[in-house]
CSV table of C-alpha atoms in Angstrom, one decimal:
chain,number,residue,atom,x,y,z
A,1,MET,CA,5.7,22.2,4.9
A,2,THR,CA,7.3,23.0,8.2
A,3,GLU,CA,9.8,21.5,10.7
A,4,ILE,CA,8.5,20.1,13.9
A,5,GLN,CA,10.2,19.4,17.2
A,6,ASP,CA,10.6,15.8,18.6
A,7,THR,CA,8.3,16.8,21.4
A,8,GLN,CA,5.5,17.3,18.8
A,9,LEU,CA,5.7,13.7,17.5
A,10,PRO,CA,3.5,10.9,18.9
A,11,GLU,CA,5.1,8.6,21.4
A,12,GLY,CA,6.9,5.6,19.8
A,13,ASP,CA,9.4,2.9,20.5
A,14,VAL,CA,12.0,3.6,17.8
A,15,THR,CA,13.8,6.8,16.5
A,16,VAL,CA,15.4,6.4,13.1
A,17,ARG,CA,17.9,8.7,11.4
A,18,VAL,CA,16.2,8.6,8.0
A,19,ALA,CA,18.5,8.3,4.9
A,20,TYR,CA,15.8,7.7,2.3
A,21,SER,CA,12.0,8.1,2.3
A,22,THR,CA,9.2,8.0,-0.1
A,23,LEU,CA,5.5,9.0,-0.1
A,24,ASN,CA,3.0,6.3,-0.7
A,25,TYR,CA,-0.5,6.6,-2.2
A,26,LYS,CA,-2.2,7.5,1.1
A,27,ASP,CA,0.4,10.1,1.9
A,28,GLY,CA,-0.4,11.7,-1.5
A,29,LEU,CA,-4.2,11.6,-0.7
A,30,ALA,CA,-3.5,13.2,2.7
A,31,ILE,CA,-1.3,16.0,1.4
A,32,THR,CA,-3.7,16.9,-1.4
A,33,GLY,CA,-6.7,16.9,1.0
A,34,ARG,CA,-8.8,14.8,-1.5
A,35,SER,CA,-9.5,12.1,1.1
A,36,PRO,CA,-10.1,12.3,4.9
A,37,VAL,CA,-7.0,10.2,5.6
A,38,VAL,CA,-5.5,12.5,8.3
A,39,ARG,CA,-7.3,12.8,11.6
A,40,THR,CA,-4.7,14.7,13.6
A,41,PHE,CA,-2.1,17.3,12.8
A,42,PRO,CA,0.7,17.8,12.4
A,43,MET,CA,0.8,14.9,9.9
A,44,VAL,CA,4.2,13.5,9.1
A,45,PRO,CA,4.1,11.7,5.8
A,46,GLY,CA,6.6,9.1,4.6
A,47,ILE,CA,6.2,5.8,6.5
A,48,ASP,CA,8.3,4.1,3.8
A,49,LEU,CA,11.9,4.7,4.9
A,50,ALA,CA,15.4,3.4,5.3
A,51,GLY,CA,17.9,4.6,7.8
A,52,THR,CA,19.8,3.9,11.0
A,53,VAL,CA,18.2,3.3,14.4
A,54,GLU,CA,19.3,6.0,16.9
A,55,THR,CA,17.3,4.9,20.0
A,56,SER,CA,14.9,2.0,20.6
A,57,SER,CA,13.0,0.5,23.4
A,58,HIS,CA,11.8,-2.3,21.1
A,59,PRO,CA,13.8,-5.6,21.3
A,60,ARG,CA,13.6,-6.1,17.5
A,61,TYR,CA,15.4,-2.9,16.7
A,62,LYS,CA,18.8,-2.2,18.3
A,63,ALA,CA,20.5,1.2,18.3
A,64,ALA,CA,23.1,1.8,15.5
A,65,THR,CA,21.6,-0.9,13.2
A,66,ARG,CA,20.4,-0.1,9.7
A,67,CYS,CA,16.8,-0.8,9.2
A,68,CYS,CA,13.6,-0.6,7.3
C-alpha cells in the first residue's frame, strides 16, 4: 500500500473527501491477485464510499454536499 498524488489519478468529474469506504468482492480479487481484474496501476480500491463533495464539474453533485 502506498499514497499517491492527485496527479496520478485518472481524470474524473467529482472529488470526494471520503469519510467511510469499504472493499467489495472485486477489490478483494484485485488485491490478492487471484483474478485479472486490474488492467492498469496504480489501482485505487474502494469504490463503495460515503463523504462530502469537494469539487465537481457534474451537475448532479454539488460541492459541499454529502454524497454516495
